[in-house]
Amino acid sequence: MNVIVKGRNIEVTPALKEYVEKKISKVVKQFKAVDEVVAVLKVAKGDHTVEITVPAKGILLRAQETSRDMYSSIDLVCEKIERQIHKYKTRLAKRKYNNFADHVEISEALPEDDDVEIIKSKKFAMHPMTPEEAIVQMNLLGHDFFVFYDPDEGATCVVYRRKDGKYGLLTPELK
């Protein structure tokens, strides 16, 4: 497994990089299909933010944590990723998805406290539009995200409002 550590407004020292690699490798060792993990360390206005992305075959785990200390942020974000992995493994065990067994090792009895229940389903008309038009539509509706068809991408995409007030765009890519 390859761990890529990037820094924004911070120099990634060898000690910091080693700490991140050690913590991440402990957490994601449960997944066989993880080739590369990306950790981005950021410093802004005294806040130390760590963002980790773990692309495993079939799923994408992502977590972000901010604190006043970089090492604390690393610890917190690794705990968050560990909880996501536990939740994912619990769902697999409950549904007995044996076709995922080559991606995840389920080595222990997992608690059954994480039921997933869809309480509402909705169909809607999708019109072709640009991401900018989708953002306008999202704001008009007062939503935090908006699903639309982007004819330039030839795909269904999602725009969303980030915590920092800016916007993000999700474009699917089949593998």
Short mmCIF file of the C-alpha atoms (twelve columns), coordinates in Angstrom:
data_MODEL
# 
_entry.id   MODEL 
# 
loop_
_atom_site.group_PDB 
_atom_site.id 
_atom_site.type_symbol 
_atom_site.label_atom_id 
_atom_site.label_alt_id 
_atom_site.label_comp_id 
_atom_site.label_asym_id 
_atom_site.label_seq_id 
_atom_site.Cartn_x 
_atom_site.Cartn_y 
_atom_site.Cartn_z 
_atom_site.pdbx_PDB_model_num 
ATOM 1   C CA . MET A 1   0.000   0.000   0.000   1 
ATOM 2   C CA . ASN A 2   1.271   3.439   -0.950  1 
ATOM 3   C CA . VAL A 3   0.549   6.415   1.339   1 
ATOM 4   C CA . ILE A 4   0.821   9.822   -0.320  1 
ATOM 5   C CA . VAL A 5   1.206   12.687  2.151   1 
ATOM 6   C CA . LYS A 6   0.720   16.205  0.782   1 
ATOM 7   C CA . GLY A 7   1.027   19.512  2.600   1 
ATOM 8   C CA . ARG A 8   -0.780  22.795  2.024   1 
ATOM 9   C CA . ASN A 9   0.696   25.777  3.867   1 
ATOM 10  C CA . ILE A 10  2.840   23.322  5.811   1 
ATOM 11  C CA . GLU A 11  6.100   21.543  5.172   1 
ATOM 12  C CA . VAL A 12  5.647   17.810  5.593   1 
ATOM 13  C CA . THR A 13  8.617   16.778  7.730   1 
ATOM 14  C CA . PRO A 14  9.902   13.192  7.634   1 
ATOM 15  C CA . ALA A 15  8.648   12.676  11.215  1 
ATOM 16  C CA . LEU A 16  5.169   13.937  10.306  1 
ATOM 17  C CA . LYS A 17  5.069   11.781  7.167   1 
ATOM 18  C CA . GLU A 18  6.182   8.702   9.125   1 
ATOM 19  C CA . TYR A 19  3.507   9.316   11.780  1 
ATOM 20  C CA . VAL A 20  0.773   9.612   9.131   1 
ATOM 21  C CA . GLU A 21  1.956   6.466   7.317   1 
ATOM 22  C CA . LYS A 22  2.093   4.481   10.570  1 
ATOM 23  C CA . LYS A 23  -1.401  5.523   11.688  1 
ATOM 24  C CA . ILE A 24  -2.993  4.969   8.261   1 
ATOM 25  C CA . SER A 25  -1.376  1.577   7.687   1 
ATOM 26  C CA . LYS A 26  -2.746  0.389   11.051  1 
ATOM 27  C CA . VAL A 27  -6.253  1.501   10.156  1 
ATOM 28  C CA . VAL A 28  -6.538  0.264   6.564   1 
ATOM 29  C CA . LYS A 29  -4.750  -3.059  6.984   1 
ATOM 30  C CA . GLN A 30  -8.203  -4.688  7.113   1 
ATOM 31  C CA . PHE A 31  -8.708  -3.983  3.398   1 
ATOM 32  C CA . LYS A 32  -6.860  -6.097  0.857   1 
ATOM 33  C CA . ALA A 33  -7.796  -3.978  -2.153  1 
ATOM 34  C CA . VAL A 34  -6.278  -0.644  -1.069  1 
ATOM 35  C CA . ASP A 35  -3.440  0.409   -3.353  1 
ATOM 36  C CA . GLU A 36  -3.048  4.060   -2.488  1 
ATOM 37  C CA . VAL A 37  -4.159  6.322   0.353   1 
ATOM 38  C CA . VAL A 38  -3.944  10.111  0.087   1 
ATOM 39  C CA . ALA A 39  -3.492  12.303  3.165   1 
ATOM 40  C CA . VAL A 40  -3.598  16.080  2.818   1 
ATOM 41  C CA . LEU A 41  -2.313  18.171  5.735   1 
ATOM 42  C CA . LYS A 42  -3.415  21.823  5.801   1 
ATOM 43  C CA . VAL A 43  -2.786  24.764  8.081   1 
ATOM 44  C CA . ALA A 44  -5.000  27.857  7.959   1 
ATOM 45  C CA . LYS A 45  -5.465  30.504  10.655  1 
ATOM 46  C CA . GLY A 46  -3.976  28.263  13.331  1 
ATOM 47  C CA . ASP A 47  -6.260  25.344  12.466  1 
ATOM 48  C CA . HIS A 48  -4.566  22.077  11.523  1 
ATOM 49  C CA . THR A 49  -6.715  20.017  9.147   1 
ATOM 50  C CA . VAL A 50  -6.068  16.481  7.951   1 
ATOM 51  C CA . GLU A 51  -8.076  14.954  5.113   1 
ATOM 52  C CA . ILE A 52  -7.693  11.262  4.265   1 
ATOM 53  C CA . THR A 53  -9.080  9.497   1.198   1 
ATOM 54  C CA . VAL A 54  -9.061  5.692   1.037   1 
ATOM 55  C CA . PRO A 55  -10.175 4.301   -2.333  1 
ATOM 56  C CA . ALA A 56  -10.865 0.593   -1.895  1 
ATOM 57  C CA . LYS A 57  -12.360 -1.479  -4.672  1 
ATOM 58  C CA . GLY A 58  -16.047 -0.619  -4.844  1 
ATOM 59  C CA . ILE A 59  -16.077 2.052   -2.107  1 
ATOM 60  C CA . LEU A 60  -14.444 5.349   -1.229  1 
ATOM 61  C CA . LEU A 61  -13.810 6.291   2.389   1 
ATOM 62  C CA . ARG A 62  -13.057 9.921   3.195   1 
ATOM 63  C CA . ALA A 63  -12.676 11.788  6.457   1 
ATOM 64  C CA . GLN A 64  -11.529 15.220  7.573   1 
ATOM 65  C CA . GLU A 65  -10.721 16.559  11.030  1 
ATOM 66  C CA . THR A 66  -9.488  19.906  12.319  1 
ATOM 67  C CA . SER A 67  -7.859  20.789  15.629  1 
ATOM 68  C CA . ARG A 68  -5.208  23.164  16.998  1 
ATOM 69  C CA . ASP A 69  -2.494  20.458  16.737  1 
ATOM 70  C CA . MET A 70  -1.531  18.472  13.603  1 
ATOM 71  C CA . TYR A 71  -0.862  15.230  15.495  1 
ATOM 72  C CA . SER A 72  -4.255  15.455  17.212  1 
ATOM 73  C CA . SER A 73  -5.924  16.005  13.839  1 
ATOM 74  C CA . ILE A 74  -4.158  12.922  12.457  1 
ATOM 75  C CA . ASP A 75  -5.325  10.821  15.415  1 
ATOM 76  C CA . LEU A 76  -8.912  12.097  15.110  1 
ATOM 77  C CA . VAL A 77  -9.174  11.527  11.356  1 
ATOM 78  C CA . CYS A 78  -7.748  8.001   11.667  1 
ATOM 79  C CA . GLU A 79  -10.366 7.208   14.319  1 
ATOM 80  C CA . LYS A 80  -13.057 8.498   11.982  1 
ATOM 81  C CA . ILE A 81  -11.804 6.324   9.095   1 
ATOM 82  C CA . GLU A 82  -11.629 3.343   11.451  1 
ATOM 83  C CA . ARG A 83  -15.298 3.882   12.398  1 
ATOM 84  C CA . GLN A 84  -16.232 4.067   8.703   1 
ATOM 85  C CA . ILE A 85  -14.424 0.785   8.032   1 
ATOM 86  C CA . HIS A 86  -16.167 -0.841  11.001  1 
ATOM 87  C CA . LYS A 87  -19.553 0.424   9.779   1 
ATOM 88  C CA . TYR A 88  -18.860 -0.864  6.265   1 
ATOM 89  C CA . LYS A 89  -17.758 -4.279  7.522   1 
ATOM 90  C CA . THR A 90  -20.848 -4.463  9.756   1 
ATOM 91  C CA . ARG A 91  -23.125 -3.812  6.791   1 
ATOM 92  C CA . LEU A 92  -21.359 -6.479  4.750   1 
ATOM 93  C CA . ALA A 93  -21.612 -9.023  7.535   1 
ATOM 94  C CA . LYS A 94  -25.294 -8.314  8.111   1 
ATOM 95  C CA . ARG A 95  -26.171 -8.751  4.472   1 
ATOM 96  C CA . LYS A 96  -23.796 -11.665 3.992   1 
ATOM 97  C CA . TYR A 97  -22.320 -10.228 0.830   1 
ATOM 98  C CA . ASN A 98  -19.903 -13.009 0.115   1 
ATOM 99  C CA . ASN A 99  -18.884 -11.482 -3.218  1 
ATOM 100 C CA . PHE A 100 -17.020 -8.770  -1.266  1 
ATOM 101 C CA . ALA A 101 -14.993 -11.281 0.756   1 
ATOM 102 C CA . ASP A 102 -11.885 -10.769 -1.377  1 
ATOM 103 C CA . HIS A 103 -11.926 -7.052  -0.517  1 
ATOM 104 C CA . VAL A 104 -12.561 -7.183  3.216   1 
ATOM 105 C CA . GLU A 105 -11.541 -9.657  5.885   1 
ATOM 106 C CA . ILE A 106 -14.414 -10.179 8.307   1 
ATOM 107 C CA . SER A 107 -12.600 -11.741 11.197  1 
ATOM 108 C CA . GLU A 108 -14.826 -11.036 14.139  1 
ATOM 109 C CA . ALA A 109 -18.468 -11.100 15.121  1 
ATOM 110 C CA . LEU A 110 -19.777 -7.639  14.479  1 
ATOM 111 C CA . PRO A 111 -22.523 -5.897  16.457  1 
ATOM 112 C CA . GLU A 112 -25.919 -5.536  14.825  1 
ATOM 113 C CA . ASP A 113 -26.595 -1.937  15.857  1 
ATOM 114 C CA . ASP A 114 -26.249 -0.301  12.432  1 
ATOM 115 C CA . ASP A 115 -29.466 -0.808  10.469  1 
ATOM 116 C CA . VAL A 116 -29.844 1.022   7.186   1 
ATOM 117 C CA . GLU A 117 -33.419 1.902   6.381   1 
ATOM 118 C CA . ILE A 118 -34.591 3.960   3.412   1 
ATOM 119 C CA . ILE A 119 -37.549 5.951   4.699   1 
ATOM 120 C CA . LYS A 120 -38.316 7.913   1.543   1 
ATOM 121 C CA . SER A 121 -37.837 7.398   -2.160  1 
ATOM 122 C CA . LYS A 122 -38.350 10.109  -4.737  1 
ATOM 123 C CA . LYS A 123 -38.322 10.322  -8.531  1 
ATOM 124 C CA . PHE A 124 -37.609 13.584  -10.287 1 
ATOM 125 C CA . ALA A 125 -37.223 14.944  -13.816 1 
ATOM 126 C CA . MET A 126 -33.626 15.658  -14.777 1 
ATOM 127 C CA . HIS A 127 -32.832 18.281  -17.374 1 
ATOM 128 C CA . PRO A 128 -29.464 18.791  -19.060 1 
ATOM 129 C CA . MET A 129 -27.574 21.744  -17.561 1 
ATOM 130 C CA . THR A 130 -24.111 23.043  -16.763 1 
ATOM 131 C CA . PRO A 131 -22.672 22.851  -13.246 1 
ATOM 132 C CA . GLU A 132 -23.160 26.613  -12.896 1 
ATOM 133 C CA . GLU A 133 -26.864 26.298  -13.787 1 
ATOM 134 C CA . ALA A 134 -27.158 23.421  -11.304 1 
ATOM 135 C CA . ILE A 135 -25.678 25.597  -8.536  1 
ATOM 136 C CA . VAL A 136 -28.233 28.331  -9.283  1 
ATOM 137 C CA . GLN A 137 -31.034 25.738  -9.185  1 
ATOM 138 C CA . MET A 138 -29.707 24.266  -5.922  1 
ATOM 139 C CA . ASN A 139 -29.634 27.712  -4.309  1 
ATOM 140 C CA . LEU A 140 -33.141 28.501  -5.548  1 
ATOM 141 C CA . LEU A 141 -34.398 25.308  -3.903  1 
ATOM 142 C CA . GLY A 142 -32.443 25.976  -0.712  1 
ATOM 143 C CA . HIS A 143 -30.741 22.561  -0.835  1 
ATOM 144 C CA . ASP A 144 -27.164 21.580  0.020   1 
ATOM 145 C CA . PHE A 145 -26.770 19.391  -3.080  1 
ATOM 146 C CA . PHE A 146 -28.316 19.013  -6.525  1 
ATOM 147 C CA . VAL A 147 -28.291 16.095  -8.966  1 
ATOM 148 C CA . PHE A 148 -28.236 16.966  -12.677 1 
ATOM 149 C CA . TYR A 149 -27.295 15.645  -16.104 1 
ATOM 150 C CA . ASP A 150 -24.195 17.294  -17.583 1 
ATOM 151 C CA . PRO A 151 -24.274 16.856  -21.390 1 
ATOM 152 C CA . ASP A 152 -20.578 17.816  -21.663 1 
ATOM 153 C CA . GLU A 153 -19.637 14.918  -19.355 1 
ATOM 154 C CA . GLY A 154 -22.404 12.663  -20.635 1 
ATOM 155 C CA . ALA A 155 -23.143 11.705  -17.055 1 
ATOM 156 C CA . THR A 156 -25.305 12.370  -14.030 1 
ATOM 157 C CA . CYS A 157 -23.357 14.689  -11.708 1 
ATOM 158 C CA . VAL A 158 -23.849 16.292  -8.292  1 
ATOM 159 C CA . VAL A 159 -23.018 19.811  -7.128  1 
ATOM 160 C CA . TYR A 160 -22.886 20.444  -3.391  1 
ATOM 161 C CA . ARG A 161 -22.240 23.230  -0.905  1 
ATOM 162 C CA . ARG A 162 -19.090 22.707  1.135   1 
ATOM 163 C CA . LYS A 163 -18.661 23.629  4.803   1 
ATOM 164 C CA . ASP A 164 -16.463 26.566  3.745   1 
ATOM 165 C CA . GLY A 165 -19.359 28.001  1.665   1 
ATOM 166 C CA . LYS A 166 -17.800 27.115  -1.695  1 
ATOM 167 C CA . TYR A 167 -19.099 24.484  -4.086  1 
ATOM 168 C CA . GLY A 168 -18.000 21.000  -5.073  1 
ATOM 169 C CA . LEU A 169 -18.758 18.927  -8.162  1 
ATOM 170 C CA . LEU A 170 -18.976 15.130  -8.212  1 
ATOM 171 C CA . THR A 171 -18.584 13.502  -11.624 1 
ATOM 172 C CA . PRO A 172 -18.836 9.705   -11.857 1 
ATOM 173 C CA . GLU A 173 -16.116 7.644   -13.463 1 
ATOM 174 C CA . LEU A 174 -16.764 3.983   -14.193 1 
ATOM 175 C CA . LYS A 175 -13.946 1.530   -13.510 1 
# 
